[in-house]
CSV table of C-alpha atoms in Angstrom, one decimal:
chain,number,residue,atom,x,y,z
A,263,MET,CA,15.1,-12.8,2.8
A,264,GLN,CA,11.8,-11.7,5.3
A,265,THR,CA,9.8,-9.7,6.4
A,266,SER,CA,8.3,-9.8,10.4
A,267,SER,CA,5.7,-8.8,11.3
A,268,HIS,CA,6.3,-5.5,12.7
A,269,ALA,CA,8.2,-4.3,9.7
A,270,LEU,CA,4.9,-5.5,7.4
A,271,ALA,CA,2.7,-3.0,9.8
A,272,ARG,CA,4.7,-0.3,9.5
A,273,LEU,CA,4.8,-1.0,5.6
A,274,LEU,CA,0.8,-1.3,5.1
A,275,GLY,CA,1.3,2.2,8.1
A,276,ASP,CA,-3.0,3.0,8.4
A,277,TRP,CA,-4.9,1.0,7.0
A,278,ALA,CA,-8.1,1.1,7.9
A,279,GLY,CA,-11.0,2.3,5.4
A,280,PRO,CA,-14.5,0.1,3.8
A,281,GLY,CA,-14.7,-3.0,2.6
A,282,PRO,CA,-13.9,-6.1,4.4
A,283,ALA,CA,-10.7,-6.2,6.5
A,284,HIS,CA,-9.3,-9.4,4.5
A,285,ARG,CA,-10.1,-7.5,1.2
A,286,ARG,CA,-8.5,-4.3,3.0
A,287,LEU,CA,-5.1,-6.7,3.8
A,288,SER,CA,-5.2,-8.8,0.6
A,289,ASP,CA,-5.0,-5.3,-2.2
A,290,LEU,CA,-2.6,-2.8,0.1
A,291,VAL,CA,0.0,-6.9,1.1
A,292,ARG,CA,-0.5,-6.8,-3.1
A,293,LEU,CA,-0.1,-3.4,-4.3
A,294,LEU,CA,2.8,-3.7,-1.6
A,295,ILE,CA,4.6,-6.4,-3.3
A,296,LEU,CA,3.8,-4.5,-7.1
A,297,ASP,CA,5.2,-1.4,-6.6
A,298,GLY,CA,8.4,-2.6,-4.9
A,299,ARG,CA,8.1,-1.9,-1.5
A,300,LEU,CA,8.3,-5.6,-0.5
A,301,PRO,CA,10.9,-7.6,-2.7
A,302,LEU,CA,10.3,-10.8,-4.7
A,303,ASP,CA,11.0,-14.1,-2.4
A,304,THR,CA,10.6,-12.9,0.5
A,305,ALA,CA,9.1,-14.7,3.3
A,306,LEU,CA,5.8,-12.6,5.6
A,307,PRO,CA,5.3,-13.7,8.5
A,308,GLY,CA,3.4,-15.7,10.4
A,309,GLU,CA,-0.6,-15.8,10.2
A,310,ARG,CA,-1.2,-15.5,14.0
A,311,ASP,CA,2.0,-12.7,14.7
A,312,LEU,CA,0.8,-10.6,11.8
A,313,ALA,CA,-2.3,-11.0,13.7
A,314,ALA,CA,-1.3,-9.8,17.0
A,315,VAL,CA,0.9,-7.5,16.1
A,316,LEU,CA,-2.5,-5.7,14.1
A,317,GLY,CA,-4.9,-6.6,16.4
A,318,ILE,CA,-6.9,-8.3,14.2
A,319,SER,CA,-8.2,-11.4,14.4
A,320,ARG,CA,-6.4,-14.7,12.8
A,321,THR,CA,-9.2,-15.9,10.1
A,322,THR,CA,-8.6,-12.5,8.6
A,323,VAL,CA,-5.0,-12.4,8.3
A,324,SER,CA,-5.5,-15.8,6.7
A,325,THR,CA,-8.0,-14.6,4.5
A,326,ALA,CA,-6.3,-12.5,3.0
A,327,TYR,CA,-3.0,-15.0,2.4
A,328,ALA,CA,-5.1,-17.9,0.6
A,329,THR,CA,-6.8,-14.7,-2.0
A,330,LEU,CA,-3.1,-13.4,-2.1
A,331,ARG,CA,-2.2,-17.2,-3.3
A,332,GLU,CA,-4.7,-18.2,-5.1
A,333,GLN,CA,-3.7,-15.2,-7.2
A,334,GLY,CA,-0.7,-16.5,-7.5
A,335,TYR,CA,1.1,-13.4,-5.5
A,336,LEU,CA,1.7,-15.4,-3.1
A,337,THR,CA,3.9,-19.4,-3.4
A,338,ALA,CA,1.6,-21.9,-1.8
A,339,ARG,CA,3.4,-25.0,0.4
A,340,ASP,CA,2.9,-26.9,3.1
A,341,ARG,CA,4.5,-26.0,6.6
A,342,ALA,CA,6.1,-23.0,5.1
A,343,ARG,CA,5.2,-19.3,5.2
A,344,GLY,CA,4.4,-17.6,1.1
A,345,ARG,CA,6.9,-16.2,-0.1
A,346,THR,CA,6.0,-13.4,-2.8
A,347,ARG,CA,5.6,-13.4,-6.3
A,348,VAL,CA,4.2,-12.0,-9.5
A,349,PRO,CA,1.9,-14.2,-11.3
A,350,PRO,CA,2.7,-15.0,-14.9
A,351,GLY,CA,1.2,-12.1,-17.8
A,352,ASP,CA,0.5,-10.1,-14.4
A,353,ARG,CA,3.3,-8.0,-15.3
A,354,GLN,CA,2.8,-4.1,-15.6
A,355,PRO,CA,2.9,-3.1,-19.6
A,356,GLU,CA,5.8,-0.6,-20.2
A,357,PRO,CA,4.9,2.9,-20.3
A,358,GLY,CA,2.9,3.1,-24.0
A,359,THR,CA,1.9,-0.1,-24.6
A,360,ALA,CA,-1.2,-0.3,-21.6
A,361,GLY,CA,-3.7,1.4,-24.6
A,362,PRO,CA,-4.9,5.1,-25.3
A,363,ASP,CA,-6.9,4.9,-22.7
A,364,LEU,CA,-4.9,4.4,-20.2
A,365,LEU,CA,-2.8,7.7,-18.7
A,366,ASP,CA,-0.3,7.7,-16.6
A,367,PHE,CA,-0.5,10.3,-13.8
A,368,SER,CA,3.1,8.0,-12.1
A,369,HIS,CA,5.9,10.0,-13.7
A,370,ALA,CA,6.8,13.1,-13.6
A,371,ALA,CA,8.3,13.9,-17.1
A,372,SER,CA,7.8,15.9,-19.7
A,373,PRO,CA,7.3,14.6,-23.0
A,374,ALA,CA,11.0,15.9,-25.9
A,375,PRO,CA,11.1,19.4,-26.6
A,376,GLY,CA,10.5,17.1,-30.3
A,377,GLU,CA,11.9,19.7,-33.0
A,378,ALA,CA,14.9,20.3,-30.7
A,379,LEU,CA,16.2,17.3,-29.5
A,380,HIS,CA,15.9,16.0,-33.1
A,381,ARG,CA,18.7,19.1,-33.6
A,382,ALA,CA,20.5,18.2,-31.3
A,383,TYR,CA,21.1,14.6,-32.2
A,384,THR,CA,21.3,15.7,-35.3
A,385,ARG,CA,24.7,17.6,-34.8
A,386,ALA,CA,26.1,15.1,-32.1
A,387,LEU,CA,25.4,12.1,-34.7
A,388,ASP,CA,27.4,15.3,-37.7
A,389,GLN,CA,30.7,15.0,-34.6
A,390,LEU,CA,30.3,10.9,-34.2
A,391,PRO,CA,32.9,10.3,-37.0
A,392,ARG,CA,36.0,12.0,-34.9
A,393,TYR,CA,35.2,9.8,-31.8
A,394,LEU,CA,35.0,6.4,-34.4
A,395,PRO,CA,38.9,6.3,-34.2
A,396,ARG,CA,38.3,6.2,-30.3
A,397,HIS,CA,37.4,2.5,-28.2
A,398,GLY,CA,34.3,5.1,-27.3
A,399,TYR,CA,34.8,4.2,-23.7
A,400,ALA,CA,35.1,7.3,-21.3
A,401,HIS,CA,34.9,6.4,-18.1
A,402,VAL,CA,34.2,9.4,-16.0
A,403,GLY,CA,32.6,11.0,-19.0
A,404,LEU,CA,33.5,12.9,-22.6
A,405,GLY,CA,35.1,16.3,-22.8
A,406,GLU,CA,32.5,18.5,-24.3
A,407,LEU,CA,29.3,16.7,-21.8
A,408,ARG,CA,31.9,18.0,-18.6
A,409,ALA,CA,32.4,21.5,-19.6
A,410,ALA,CA,28.9,22.1,-20.9
A,411,VAL,CA,28.0,20.8,-17.1
A,412,ALA,CA,30.5,23.0,-15.0
A,413,GLN,CA,29.8,25.8,-17.5
A,414,ARG,CA,25.9,25.4,-16.3
A,415,TYR,CA,27.3,25.2,-12.4
A,416,THR,CA,29.3,28.4,-14.0
A,417,ASP,CA,25.9,30.0,-15.2
A,418,ARG,CA,23.5,29.9,-12.0
A,419,GLY,CA,27.0,30.5,-9.6
A,420,LEU,CA,28.4,27.7,-8.5
A,421,PRO,CA,32.4,28.3,-10.4
A,422,THR,CA,33.3,25.1,-11.3
A,423,ALA,CA,36.0,23.1,-13.6
A,424,PRO,CA,35.0,19.8,-16.2
A,425,GLU,CA,37.4,18.5,-13.3
A,426,GLN,CA,34.1,18.3,-11.4
A,427,ILE,CA,32.0,17.2,-13.1
A,428,LEU,CA,31.2,13.0,-13.6
A,429,VAL,CA,28.6,12.4,-16.4
A,430,THR,CA,26.4,9.1,-15.8
A,431,ASN,CA,23.5,7.5,-17.3
A,432,GLY,CA,21.5,9.4,-14.7
A,433,ALA,CA,21.2,11.2,-12.5
A,434,GLN,CA,20.0,7.7,-10.4
A,435,HIS,CA,23.1,6.1,-11.2
A,436,ALA,CA,25.2,9.3,-9.9
A,437,PHE,CA,23.3,8.3,-6.7
A,438,SER,CA,23.3,4.2,-6.6
A,439,LEU,CA,27.2,4.5,-7.2
A,440,LEU,CA,27.8,6.9,-5.1
A,441,VAL,CA,26.6,5.0,-1.8
A,442,ARG,CA,27.9,1.6,-3.2
A,443,THR,CA,31.0,3.8,-3.1
A,444,VAL,CA,30.8,5.2,0.1
A,445,LEU,CA,28.7,4.0,2.3
A,446,ARG,CA,28.6,0.7,4.1
A,447,PRO,CA,25.7,-1.5,5.4
A,448,ARG,CA,24.2,-0.6,8.2
A,449,ASP,CA,25.8,3.1,7.9
A,450,ARG,CA,23.1,5.7,8.5
A,451,VAL,CA,21.1,8.5,6.3
A,452,VAL,CA,19.1,11.3,6.6
A,453,THR,CA,16.6,11.8,4.5
A,454,ASP,CA,13.8,14.1,3.5
A,455,HIS,CA,10.2,12.8,4.5
A,456,PRO,CA,8.7,12.9,1.8
A,457,SER,CA,11.3,12.1,-0.5
A,458,TYR,CA,12.7,10.1,-4.2
A,459,PRO,CA,11.5,6.0,-3.5
A,460,HIS,CA,13.7,4.9,-5.9
A,461,ALA,CA,17.0,7.2,-3.8
A,462,LEU,CA,15.0,5.6,-1.1
A,463,GLN,CA,15.1,1.9,-2.9
A,464,VAL,CA,19.1,2.4,-3.3
A,465,LEU,CA,20.0,3.5,0.4
A,466,ARG,CA,17.5,0.1,1.4
A,467,ASN,CA,19.2,-1.9,-0.9
A,468,ALA,CA,22.9,-0.4,0.5
A,469,GLY,CA,22.1,-1.9,4.0
A,470,CYS,CA,21.5,1.8,5.7
A,471,ARG,CA,19.5,2.6,7.4
A,472,ILE,CA,17.0,6.1,6.8
A,473,THR,CA,16.9,8.6,9.8
A,474,PRO,CA,14.1,10.5,8.1
A,475,VAL,CA,13.0,14.3,8.4
A,476,ALA,CA,9.8,15.9,7.9
A,477,VAL,CA,9.8,18.4,4.7
A,478,THR,CA,7.0,20.5,5.2
A,479,ASP,CA,5.7,23.8,4.5
A,480,GLY,CA,9.6,24.1,3.6
A,481,TRP,CA,13.2,22.3,5.5
A,482,ASP,CA,13.7,23.0,9.6
A,483,VAL,CA,17.1,23.0,9.5
A,484,ASP,CA,17.9,23.1,13.1
A,485,THR,CA,16.2,19.8,12.9
A,486,LEU,CA,18.0,18.7,10.4
A,487,ALA,CA,21.4,19.8,12.2
A,488,THR,CA,20.1,17.2,14.6
A,489,ALA,CA,19.2,14.5,12.9
A,490,THR,CA,22.8,14.8,11.0
A,491,ARG,CA,24.8,14.3,14.4
A,492,GLY,CA,26.7,10.5,13.6
A,493,ALA,CA,25.0,9.7,9.9
A,494,ALA,CA,27.3,8.7,7.6
A,495,LEU,CA,25.6,10.9,4.6
A,496,ALA,CA,22.7,13.6,3.9
A,497,PHE,CA,20.2,13.1,1.0
A,498,LEU,CA,18.5,16.3,-0.4
A,499,ILE,CA,16.2,17.6,-2.6
A,500,PRO,CA,16.3,20.8,-1.6
A,501,ASP,CA,15.6,22.3,-5.3
A,502,PHE,CA,11.4,21.8,-6.1
A,503,HIS,CA,11.4,18.9,-3.9
A,504,ASN,CA,9.8,16.0,-5.7
A,505,PRO,CA,8.0,15.2,-4.7
A,506,THR,CA,5.5,18.5,-2.9
A,507,GLY,CA,7.6,21.1,-4.8
A,508,LEU,CA,9.2,22.6,-3.0
A,509,LEU,CA,12.5,25.1,-2.4
A,510,LEU,CA,15.3,25.4,-0.1
A,511,SER,CA,15.2,29.6,0.6
A,512,GLU,CA,18.0,31.5,-0.3
A,513,VAL,CA,18.0,32.2,3.5
A,514,ASP,CA,18.0,28.2,4.9
A,515,ARG,CA,20.7,27.8,1.7
A,516,PRO,CA,24.0,29.3,3.9
A,517,ARG,CA,22.1,27.3,6.9
A,518,LEU,CA,22.4,24.4,6.3
A,519,ARG,CA,24.6,23.3,9.2
A,520,LEU,CA,25.1,19.7,8.8
A,521,ASP,CA,26.9,17.5,11.3
A,522,CYS,CA,28.0,14.0,7.2
A,523,PRO,CA,28.1,14.8,4.3
A,524,LEU,CA,25.7,16.0,2.1
A,525,VAL,CA,24.4,15.1,-1.1
A,526,VAL,CA,21.6,17.4,-3.1
A,527,ASP,CA,19.1,16.1,-6.4
A,528,GLU,CA,19.1,18.4,-8.5
A,529,THR,CA,17.3,17.5,-11.1
A,530,MET,CA,14.9,20.0,-10.9
A,531,ALA,CA,16.7,22.5,-10.4
A,532,GLU,CA,15.6,24.2,-14.0
A,533,LEU,CA,12.5,24.1,-13.4
A,534,ALA,CA,11.8,27.0,-11.8
A,535,LEU,CA,7.7,28.5,-12.0
A,536,ASP,CA,7.7,31.2,-9.5
A,537,ALA,CA,10.5,31.3,-8.0
A,538,ASP,CA,13.9,32.4,-9.0
A,539,PRO,CA,16.2,30.3,-10.7
A,540,PRO,CA,18.5,28.9,-7.1
A,541,VAL,CA,22.2,29.3,-6.3
A,542,PRO,CA,23.0,25.8,-6.1
A,543,VAL,CA,23.4,24.7,-2.4
A,544,ALA,CA,27.6,24.1,-2.5
A,545,ALA,CA,28.0,27.1,-3.8
A,546,TYR,CA,27.3,27.8,-0.1
A,547,HIS,CA,28.4,24.5,1.4
A,548,PRO,CA,32.0,23.8,-1.1
A,549,GLY,CA,31.9,20.0,-0.4
A,550,VAL,CA,28.7,19.4,-1.1
A,551,ILE,CA,28.2,16.9,-4.3
A,552,SER,CA,25.6,17.8,-6.2
A,553,ILE,CA,23.4,15.8,-8.8
A,554,GLY,CA,21.7,16.4,-11.3
A,555,SER,CA,20.4,15.5,-14.9
A,556,ALA,CA,18.7,16.0,-18.9
A,557,ALA,CA,15.5,13.7,-17.7
A,558,LYS,CA,13.6,16.5,-15.9
A,559,THR,CA,15.2,19.3,-17.7
A,560,PHE,CA,14.5,17.9,-21.2
A,561,TRP,CA,13.6,14.4,-21.5
A,562,GLY,CA,13.4,11.1,-19.5
A,563,GLY,CA,14.3,8.6,-23.3
A,564,LEU,CA,17.4,10.8,-22.4
A,565,ARG,CA,19.9,9.1,-20.2
A,566,VAL,CA,22.0,11.3,-19.1
A,567,GLY,CA,23.3,12.5,-16.0
A,568,TRP,CA,26.1,13.5,-13.9
A,569,LEU,CA,27.8,14.7,-10.2
A,570,ARG,CA,29.6,17.9,-9.2
A,571,ALA,CA,32.2,16.8,-6.0
A,572,ASP,CA,35.8,17.4,-6.3
A,573,ARG,CA,38.7,16.4,-8.4
A,574,GLU,CA,39.4,12.9,-6.4
A,575,LEU,CA,36.4,11.6,-5.5
A,576,VAL,CA,35.7,12.3,-9.1
A,577,GLN,CA,38.5,9.9,-10.3
A,578,ARG,CA,37.1,7.5,-7.6
A,579,LEU,CA,34.1,7.5,-8.3
A,580,GLY,CA,35.1,7.0,-12.1
A,581,GLN,CA,37.0,3.9,-11.3
A,582,ALA,CA,34.7,2.2,-9.4
A,583,ARG,CA,32.2,2.1,-11.7
A,584,SER,CA,34.5,0.2,-14.3
A,585,GLY,CA,32.5,-3.0,-12.3
A,586,THR,CA,29.2,-2.2,-13.6
A,587,ASP,CA,29.6,-0.1,-16.0
A,588,LEU,CA,31.8,1.4,-19.0
A,589,GLY,CA,30.5,4.5,-20.0
A,590,THR,CA,27.9,6.9,-20.5
A,591,PRO,CA,26.7,6.1,-24.9
A,592,VAL,CA,28.9,9.2,-27.1
A,593,VAL,CA,25.5,10.1,-29.3
A,594,GLU,CA,23.8,11.1,-25.8
A,595,GLN,CA,26.3,12.9,-24.3
A,596,LEU,CA,27.1,15.1,-27.5
A,597,ALA,CA,22.8,15.6,-27.9
A,598,CYS,CA,23.0,15.9,-23.9
A,599,ALA,CA,25.8,19.0,-24.7
A,600,GLU,CA,23.8,20.1,-27.5
A,601,LEU,CA,21.4,21.4,-24.9
A,602,LEU,CA,22.8,22.4,-22.8
A,603,GLY,CA,24.2,24.9,-24.8
A,604,GLU,CA,21.3,26.1,-25.5
A,605,ILE,CA,19.4,26.3,-23.0
A,606,GLY,CA,18.2,29.4,-22.6
A,607,GLU,CA,16.5,29.5,-25.3
A,608,LEU,CA,14.4,26.0,-24.2
A,609,LEU,CA,13.6,26.5,-20.7
A,610,PRO,CA,11.2,29.5,-20.9
A,611,ASP,CA,8.7,28.0,-23.3
A,612,ARG,CA,9.3,24.6,-21.1
A,613,LEU,CA,8.8,26.3,-18.2
A,614,ALA,CA,5.0,29.0,-19.5
A,615,GLY,CA,3.9,24.9,-20.5
A,616,LEU,CA,4.5,23.7,-17.4
A,617,ARG,CA,3.2,26.4,-15.6
A,618,ASN,CA,-0.1,26.3,-17.9
A,619,ARG,CA,-0.6,23.0,-17.0
A,620,ARG,CA,-0.1,22.8,-13.4
A,621,SER,CA,-2.7,25.6,-13.3
A,622,LEU,CA,-5.8,23.7,-15.2
A,623,LEU,CA,-4.2,20.9,-12.7
A,624,LEU,CA,-4.2,23.2,-9.1
A,625,GLU,CA,-8.4,24.5,-11.3
A,626,LEU,CA,-9.1,20.3,-11.5
A,627,VAL,CA,-8.6,19.8,-8.3
A,628,ARG,CA,-10.7,21.7,-7.2
A,629,THR,CA,-13.4,21.4,-8.7
A,630,ARG,CA,-13.1,17.9,-9.4
A,631,LEU,CA,-12.0,16.9,-5.8
A,632,PRO,CA,-12.8,19.8,-3.3
A,633,ASP,CA,-11.5,18.1,0.0
A,634,TRP,CA,-8.5,17.4,-1.6
A,635,THR,CA,-6.0,19.8,0.4
A,636,VAL,CA,-2.9,20.6,-2.2
A,637,GLY,CA,0.4,21.9,-1.1
A,638,ARG,CA,2.0,25.2,-3.0
A,639,SER,CA,4.9,24.0,-5.4
A,640,SER,CA,7.5,27.0,-6.8
A,641,GLY,CA,9.0,25.0,-8.9
A,642,GLY,CA,9.4,21.2,-10.2
A,643,LEU,CA,6.3,18.9,-11.9
A,644,SER,CA,4.7,18.1,-9.4
A,645,VAL,CA,2.1,19.0,-6.7
A,646,TRP,CA,1.6,16.9,-3.7
A,647,ALA,CA,-1.6,15.9,-1.6
A,648,ARG,CA,-3.1,15.8,1.1
A,649,LEU,CA,-7.1,13.5,0.6
A,650,PRO,CA,-9.6,14.1,3.4
A,651,GLU,CA,-8.6,10.3,5.0
A,652,PRO,CA,-5.6,7.6,4.8
A,653,VAL,CA,-6.9,5.6,1.4
A,654,SER,CA,-3.6,6.5,-0.6
A,655,SER,CA,-2.5,2.6,-1.2
A,656,ALA,CA,-6.1,1.6,-2.0
A,657,LEU,CA,-6.8,4.4,-4.3
A,658,ALA,CA,-3.4,3.1,-6.2
A,659,ALA,CA,-4.5,0.3,-6.5
A,660,VAL,CA,-8.7,0.3,-8.3
A,661,ALA,CA,-7.2,3.6,-10.2
A,662,PRO,CA,-5.7,1.5,-12.8
A,663,GLN,CA,-9.8,0.2,-13.1
A,664,PHE,CA,-11.1,3.5,-14.1
A,665,GLY,CA,-8.0,4.7,-16.5
A,666,VAL,CA,-5.3,6.2,-15.0
A,667,HIS,CA,-2.2,4.7,-12.9
A,668,LEU,CA,-1.1,6.5,-10.0
A,669,ALA,CA,1.8,6.6,-7.4
A,670,ALA,CA,0.5,6.3,-3.9
A,671,GLY,CA,1.5,8.6,-1.8
A,672,PRO,CA,3.4,6.0,1.1
A,673,ARG,CA,5.7,5.1,-2.1
A,674,PHE,CA,7.3,8.3,-1.1
A,675,GLY,CA,8.4,7.4,2.4
A,676,ILE,CA,9.5,5.5,5.1
A,677,GLY,CA,7.3,2.6,7.3
A,678,GLY,CA,3.9,3.6,5.0
A,679,ALA,CA,4.0,7.6,5.9
A,680,PHE,CA,1.5,9.1,3.5
A,681,GLU,CA,-1.7,7.7,3.3
A,682,ARG,CA,-3.7,10.4,3.2
A,683,TYR,CA,-1.6,12.4,0.9
A,684,LEU,CA,-0.7,11.2,-3.5
A,685,ARG,CA,1.3,13.0,-6.0
A,686,LEU,CA,0.3,14.1,-8.9
A,687,PRO,CA,2.4,15.5,-12.1
A,688,TYR,CA,1.5,18.3,-14.8
A,689,SER,CA,3.4,16.8,-17.8
A,690,LEU,CA,0.3,15.8,-19.3
A,691,ASP,CA,-0.9,17.6,-21.6
A,692,ALA,CA,-4.6,19.3,-21.2
A,693,ASP,CA,-6.9,17.2,-22.3
A,694,PRO,CA,-5.2,14.3,-20.9
A,695,MET,CA,-5.0,16.3,-17.4
A,696,ARG,CA,-9.1,16.6,-17.3
A,697,THR,CA,-9.4,12.9,-18.0
A,698,GLY,CA,-7.0,12.1,-15.4
A,699,ILE,CA,-8.1,13.6,-12.8
A,700,GLU,CA,-12.3,12.5,-14.1
A,701,GLY,CA,-10.8,8.3,-13.2
A,702,ILE,CA,-9.5,9.6,-10.1
A,703,ALA,CA,-12.2,11.2,-9.7
A,704,ALA,CA,-14.4,8.3,-10.0
A,705,ALA,CA,-11.9,5.8,-8.6
A,706,LEU,CA,-12.3,7.5,-5.1
A,707,ALA,CA,-15.7,7.3,-5.2
A,708,ALA,CA,-15.5,3.7,-5.5
A,709,VAL,CA,-12.7,3.2,-3.4
A,710,ARG,CA,-14.7,5.2,-0.7
A,711,SER,CA,-17.9,2.3,-1.6
A,712,GLY,CA,-15.8,-0.5,-0.3
A,713,HIS,CA,-14.5,-2.1,-4.6
A,714,ARG,CA,-11.9,-3.6,-4.3
A,715,ALA,CA,-8.6,-3.6,-6.3
A,716,GLU,CA,-7.8,-5.9,-9.4
A,717,ALA,CA,-5.1,-4.3,-11.7
A,718,PRO,CA,-1.8,-3.6,-10.4
A,719,PRO,CA,0.4,0.2,-10.4
A,720,THR,CA,2.5,1.2,-12.8
A,721,PRO,CA,6.6,2.0,-11.7
A,722,LEU,CA,7.0,6.1,-11.2
A,723,ALA,CA,10.0,8.6,-11.5
């Protein structure tokens, strides 16, 4: 695989900033490698060509490449274009193993409801003996969980039969399976912009052409309608959008008139903080494919998701998944069904906690980062903050030195967009959140003074 100078320039975005240009260039290319925007074993463009596209000297590019080779992020072969790599021993530790002083602001996910989760697993284990005489595979999901998910959709205003539900290993698995089954390379897909990074990566891996449509203070449904003409699919996050937290209004939901099939990500739909719980988009448009999961509502470690569609597509996807897996673990499905059965009792406390954490985050940003502008968020797990200068990637690269992991704004976009933005989750407890914002403020001051990155970023969710 190789990348062109123009493609790399789009990924770099507006990379102007303090400090030597060769250092900024090497730091940002390193960040692109570590967070997956530049896949491993990708040949970088030649020095002369990249210098011409970026409008800088060849010496600047040569020095940046030499730094990356010295650090182990580029192969060093004579007369060959350097290929991206990660040096041995420089992989980021898994969350929870990096030490007590490293705070994770890259994941928008809440801790588990401990007592309720334990109770759900206990009940699941009590039910397990009746499944033991069977083979344990359920390519479309256990009947109990499919019924529970269908009932939840019905309660939210969208009558649903269990046969319309496919159980998966998380929402990402559902979307990946759908893309692999119904799309072909070069198909055009319309998405929100910004959007969820892992969904964008699924589309890139499938060879799809992505058409981004801006989400600013909301969705422009007329622009969406125009953009979808001739598209193979549209992927939207209308329910407490990740990363912005915005909600597609009840006025605009019936006004969606797209010229292609629509997939909606509803993983945040239960996390309504300042609005009524949204009626699913599929209630207005019966052909919509809906994707949900237990991860954001309950716990990220409960790897159970689902897809709601017509019966024929559910059966087709169930048959197609056998190429990669044979079903979702039985105990996790039973536990998820138990949690859905008592969601009415669990949600109020979880939502109240999120409101308090969001209020604290907004106050901390107001006092410690007063020149940042935080967008309106009516639910979900994060806010979308605008920085006064395009330093999001540089900030994410430097922040681990100040005890914080961040997800750079361009992770959520196409072509290097959103260097002036950062997703800030409010899922941490009060004390870690205070410490984390102090770390971000210190890291920002360091970036503004030309401080150099030394630590890699973390994955995100």
